[in-house]
């Protein structure tokens, strides 16, 4: 194994850790929103009712296991240029 391959492996592990952190934060927030106001939360999170009910009902252990996925579980809705441009302060 070359030094370059070791670095890629380390970078890959770091990326997976970051993905797990993002997933855990998203799942925790999503569940809190769903518990507080289910109808508003499924609209804000762009979830169908069935998925919302499932996320709402998961235990903390199940959320933790789910967060360890190698895929980012949340979807970013960054398609509105005018909104993004306004929020970023760019003219």
XYZ file of N, CA, C and O in Angstrom:
364
model
N 0.847 -1.178 0.000
C 0.000 0.000 0.000
C 0.893 1.241 0.000
O 1.802 1.354 0.795
N 0.614 2.159 -0.915
C 1.417 3.374 -0.992
C 0.914 4.405 0.006
O -0.203 4.318 0.502
N 1.761 5.373 0.243
C 1.393 6.439 1.176
C 0.154 7.185 0.681
O -0.712 7.546 1.457
N 0.065 7.388 -0.629
C -1.080 8.083 -1.192
C -2.380 7.319 -0.921
O -3.398 7.910 -0.586
N -2.363 5.992 -1.046
C -3.547 5.188 -0.777
C -3.960 5.293 0.690
O -5.138 5.356 0.999
N -2.999 5.333 1.589
C -3.299 5.468 3.011
C -3.997 6.811 3.258
O -4.977 6.893 3.974
N -3.514 7.875 2.616
C -4.137 9.188 2.783
C -5.569 9.181 2.278
O -6.440 9.759 2.887
N -5.797 8.540 1.125
C -7.158 8.470 0.611
C -8.049 7.718 1.588
O -9.175 8.102 1.832
N -7.535 6.645 2.154
C -8.321 5.873 3.108
C -8.656 6.729 4.330
O -9.780 6.723 4.808
N -7.687 7.461 4.832
C -7.907 8.326 5.982
C -8.922 9.407 5.637
O -9.823 9.692 6.412
N -8.785 10.010 4.456
C -9.731 11.038 4.025
C -11.133 10.447 3.895
O -12.106 11.088 4.260
N -11.210 9.222 3.385
C -12.498 8.554 3.242
C -13.146 8.312 4.592
O -14.353 8.515 4.756
N -12.356 7.889 5.559
C -12.886 7.672 6.909
C -13.350 8.981 7.531
O -14.368 9.019 8.215
N -12.614 10.048 7.277
C -12.996 11.363 7.799
C -14.313 11.796 7.163
O -15.197 12.305 7.845
N -14.448 11.584 5.870
C -15.687 11.947 5.175
C -16.864 11.164 5.750
O -17.940 11.729 5.968
N -16.671 9.882 6.012
C -17.745 9.066 6.591
C -18.130 9.549 7.982
O -19.306 9.561 8.335
N -17.146 9.987 8.751
C -17.442 10.534 10.087
C -18.260 11.819 9.970
O -19.202 12.039 10.727
N -17.887 12.658 9.018
C -18.634 13.904 8.808
C -20.059 13.623 8.347
O -21.009 14.275 8.799
N -20.214 12.661 7.461
C -21.552 12.282 6.995
C -22.384 11.778 8.162
O -23.552 12.151 8.317
N -21.796 10.962 9.018
C -22.519 10.445 10.188
C -22.936 11.583 11.117
O -24.040 11.569 11.667
N -22.083 12.580 11.287
C -22.419 13.724 12.137
C -23.578 14.527 11.547
O -24.497 14.926 12.273
N -23.528 14.753 10.236
C -24.616 15.477 9.569
C -25.912 14.693 9.692
O -26.972 15.243 10.018
N -25.832 13.388 9.443
C -27.020 12.537 9.545
C -27.610 12.562 10.953
O -28.828 12.677 11.122
N -26.763 12.453 11.958
C -27.250 12.440 13.346
C -27.938 13.764 13.691
O -29.019 13.777 14.282
N -27.330 14.875 13.289
C -27.920 16.186 13.568
C -29.251 16.338 12.841
O -30.238 16.815 13.418
N -29.291 15.921 11.580
C -30.529 16.023 10.800
C -31.641 15.164 11.403
O -32.769 15.626 11.564
N -31.319 13.924 11.728
C -32.334 13.021 12.272
C -32.865 13.515 13.610
O -34.064 13.445 13.873
N -31.988 14.033 14.450
C -32.416 14.567 15.747
C -33.333 15.770 15.550
O -34.395 15.869 16.173
N -32.929 16.675 14.672
C -33.755 17.850 14.396
C -35.088 17.450 13.778
O -36.143 17.926 14.197
N -35.043 16.558 12.799
C -36.270 16.124 12.129
C -37.240 15.515 13.129
O -38.431 15.843 13.125
N -36.747 14.661 14.001
C -37.620 14.020 14.970
C -38.217 15.046 15.935
O -39.407 14.997 16.244
N -37.425 16.001 16.381
C -37.945 17.037 17.283
C -39.021 17.868 16.596
O -40.049 18.186 17.203
N -38.786 18.229 15.338
C -39.787 18.985 14.593
C -41.066 18.180 14.401
O -42.169 18.710 14.534
N -40.919 16.903 14.078
C -42.079 16.035 13.861
C -42.902 15.872 15.136
O -44.132 15.840 15.087
N -42.244 15.786 16.262
C -42.949 15.648 17.539
C -43.656 16.958 17.897
O -44.792 16.943 18.363
N -43.010 18.086 17.636
C -43.577 19.381 18.010
C -44.780 19.764 17.150
O -45.793 20.233 17.673
N -44.672 19.579 15.838
C -45.770 19.956 14.929
C -45.640 19.118 13.668
O -44.946 19.496 12.721
N -46.291 17.984 13.684
C -46.130 16.983 12.626
C -46.454 17.544 11.240
O -45.664 17.393 10.306
N -47.586 18.187 11.091
C -48.009 18.686 9.773
C -47.027 19.701 9.204
O -46.657 19.633 8.029
N -46.616 20.631 10.032
C -45.663 21.637 9.582
C -44.310 20.994 9.264
O -43.663 21.348 8.284
N -43.885 20.039 10.085
C -42.577 19.407 9.901
C -42.501 18.617 8.598
O -41.491 18.706 7.891
N -43.534 17.848 8.266
C -43.438 17.072 7.029
C -43.390 17.996 5.809
O -42.729 17.681 4.818
N -44.041 19.146 5.923
C -43.974 20.116 4.825
C -42.580 20.731 4.745
O -41.989 20.819 3.665
N -42.044 21.151 5.879
C -40.707 21.772 5.911
C -39.616 20.807 5.460
O -38.667 21.207 4.785
N -39.739 19.550 5.861
C -38.710 18.556 5.570
C -38.936 17.835 4.232
O -38.121 17.007 3.844
N -40.035 18.152 3.578
C -40.390 17.515 2.301
C -40.476 15.994 2.448
O -39.905 15.237 1.671
N -41.211 15.563 3.483
C -41.406 14.138 3.757
C -42.856 13.773 3.486
O -43.752 14.596 3.663
N -43.084 12.523 3.106
C -44.470 12.075 3.055
C -44.881 11.671 4.474
O -44.045 11.527 5.369
N -46.169 11.521 4.685
C -46.684 11.264 6.025
C -46.145 9.960 6.606
O -45.798 9.886 7.792
N -46.050 8.936 5.774
C -45.575 7.628 6.236
C -44.126 7.701 6.730
O -43.789 7.165 7.785
N -43.281 8.395 5.979
C -41.882 8.552 6.387
C -41.783 9.391 7.653
O -40.992 9.088 8.552
N -42.594 10.447 7.730
C -42.621 11.277 8.932
C -43.002 10.487 10.166
O -42.384 10.637 11.225
N -44.026 9.657 10.052
C -44.453 8.823 11.186
C -43.336 7.873 11.617
O -43.104 7.666 12.810
N -42.646 7.297 10.623
C -41.552 6.374 10.940
C -40.422 7.102 11.670
O -39.960 6.645 12.725
N -39.984 8.242 11.130
C -38.914 8.994 11.787
C -39.317 9.437 13.188
O -38.512 9.412 14.119
N -40.552 9.836 13.341
C -41.061 10.276 14.649
C -41.017 9.150 15.678
O -40.767 9.391 16.861
N -41.221 7.914 15.230
C -41.341 6.786 16.155
C -40.019 6.084 16.479
O -39.986 5.228 17.359
N -38.928 6.436 15.798
C -37.667 5.726 16.016
C -37.077 6.030 17.387
O -37.145 7.161 17.875
N -36.468 5.014 17.984
C -35.776 5.199 19.264
C -34.432 5.890 19.010
O -33.959 5.965 17.873
N -33.814 6.373 20.082
C -32.506 7.027 19.925
C -31.459 6.051 19.380
O -30.597 6.444 18.591
N -31.539 4.793 19.765
C -30.612 3.792 19.243
C -30.834 3.580 17.747
O -29.872 3.485 16.971
N -32.094 3.530 17.326
C -32.389 3.377 15.900
C -31.914 4.593 15.109
O -31.371 4.444 14.014
N -32.091 5.788 15.661
C -31.599 6.993 15.002
C -30.084 6.963 14.873
O -29.531 7.330 13.837
N -29.422 6.519 15.925
C -27.960 6.435 15.906
C -27.491 5.462 14.826
O -26.570 5.766 14.061
N -28.113 4.304 14.748
C -27.739 3.316 13.727
C -27.984 3.860 12.325
O -27.160 3.694 11.434
N -29.107 4.516 12.138
C -29.452 5.082 10.841
C -28.465 6.177 10.445
O -28.101 6.300 9.269
N -28.000 6.941 11.404
C -27.070 8.034 11.111
C -25.725 7.526 10.598
O -24.997 8.260 9.944
N -25.403 6.276 10.856
C -24.121 5.715 10.440
C -24.096 5.318 8.962
O -23.098 4.804 8.474
N -25.164 5.592 8.248
C -25.215 5.310 6.813
C -24.100 6.058 6.098
O -23.711 7.152 6.504
N -23.605 5.507 5.020
C -22.564 6.187 4.242
C -23.165 7.210 3.277
O -22.440 7.892 2.573
N -24.479 7.324 3.273
C -25.163 8.298 2.420
C -25.692 9.450 3.275
O -26.136 9.245 4.397
N -25.648 10.645 2.729
C -26.248 11.794 3.411
C -27.754 11.620 3.333
O -28.317 11.455 2.252
N -28.431 11.624 4.473
C -29.859 11.317 4.530
C -30.758 12.514 4.233
O -31.888 12.333 3.811
N -30.260 13.707 4.471
C -31.101 14.880 4.197
C -30.876 15.353 2.769
O -29.856 15.062 2.156
N -31.856 16.079 2.273
C -31.753 16.665 0.943
C -31.758 18.170 1.087
O -32.610 18.731 1.778
N -30.824 18.799 0.430
C -30.749 20.244 0.475
C -31.592 20.819 -0.655
O -31.515 20.378 -1.791
N -32.408 21.794 -0.334
C -33.290 22.412 -1.309
C -32.697 23.763 -1.695
O -33.149 24.804 -1.244
N -31.653 23.714 -2.509
C -30.931 24.924 -2.870
C -31.145 25.260 -4.343
O -30.213 25.547 -5.078
N -32.386 25.253 -4.777
C -32.668 25.457 -6.191
C -33.156 26.866 -6.503
O -33.274 27.225 -7.661
N -33.424 27.669 -5.516
C -33.929 29.016 -5.731
C -32.760 29.999 -5.692
O -32.311 30.419 -4.629
N -32.282 30.394 -6.874
C -31.116 31.270 -6.971
C -31.354 32.596 -6.253
O -30.488 33.078 -5.522
N -32.511 33.219 -6.459
C -32.792 34.521 -5.851
C -32.727 34.437 -4.330
O -32.160 35.317 -3.672
N -33.298 33.381 -3.763
C -33.258 33.197 -2.322
C -31.824 33.014 -1.822
O -31.387 33.679 -0.877
N -31.080 32.130 -2.466
C -29.697 31.885 -2.065
C -28.843 33.137 -2.204
O -28.031 33.461 -1.332
N -29.050 33.836 -3.292
C -28.275 35.048 -3.535
C -28.578 36.093 -2.449
O -27.675 36.733 -1.918
N -29.851 36.222 -2.102
C -30.231 37.165 -1.043
C -29.665 36.782 0.314
O -29.184 37.632 1.061
N -29.713 35.499 0.641
C -29.214 35.036 1.935
C -27.690 35.134 2.037
O -27.162 35.352 3.121
N -27.016 34.957 0.917
C -25.557 34.988 0.944
C -25.006 36.398 0.935
O -23.814 36.593 1.170
N -25.862 37.391 0.646
C -25.414 38.770 0.638
C -24.724 39.166 -0.644
O -24.135 40.232 -0.742
N -24.731 38.284 -1.637
C -24.115 38.592 -2.928
C -25.061 39.436 -3.747
O -26.268 39.277 -3.699
N -24.523 40.344 -4.526
C -25.364 41.180 -5.408
C -25.297 40.703 -6.821
O -24.459 40.162 -7.347
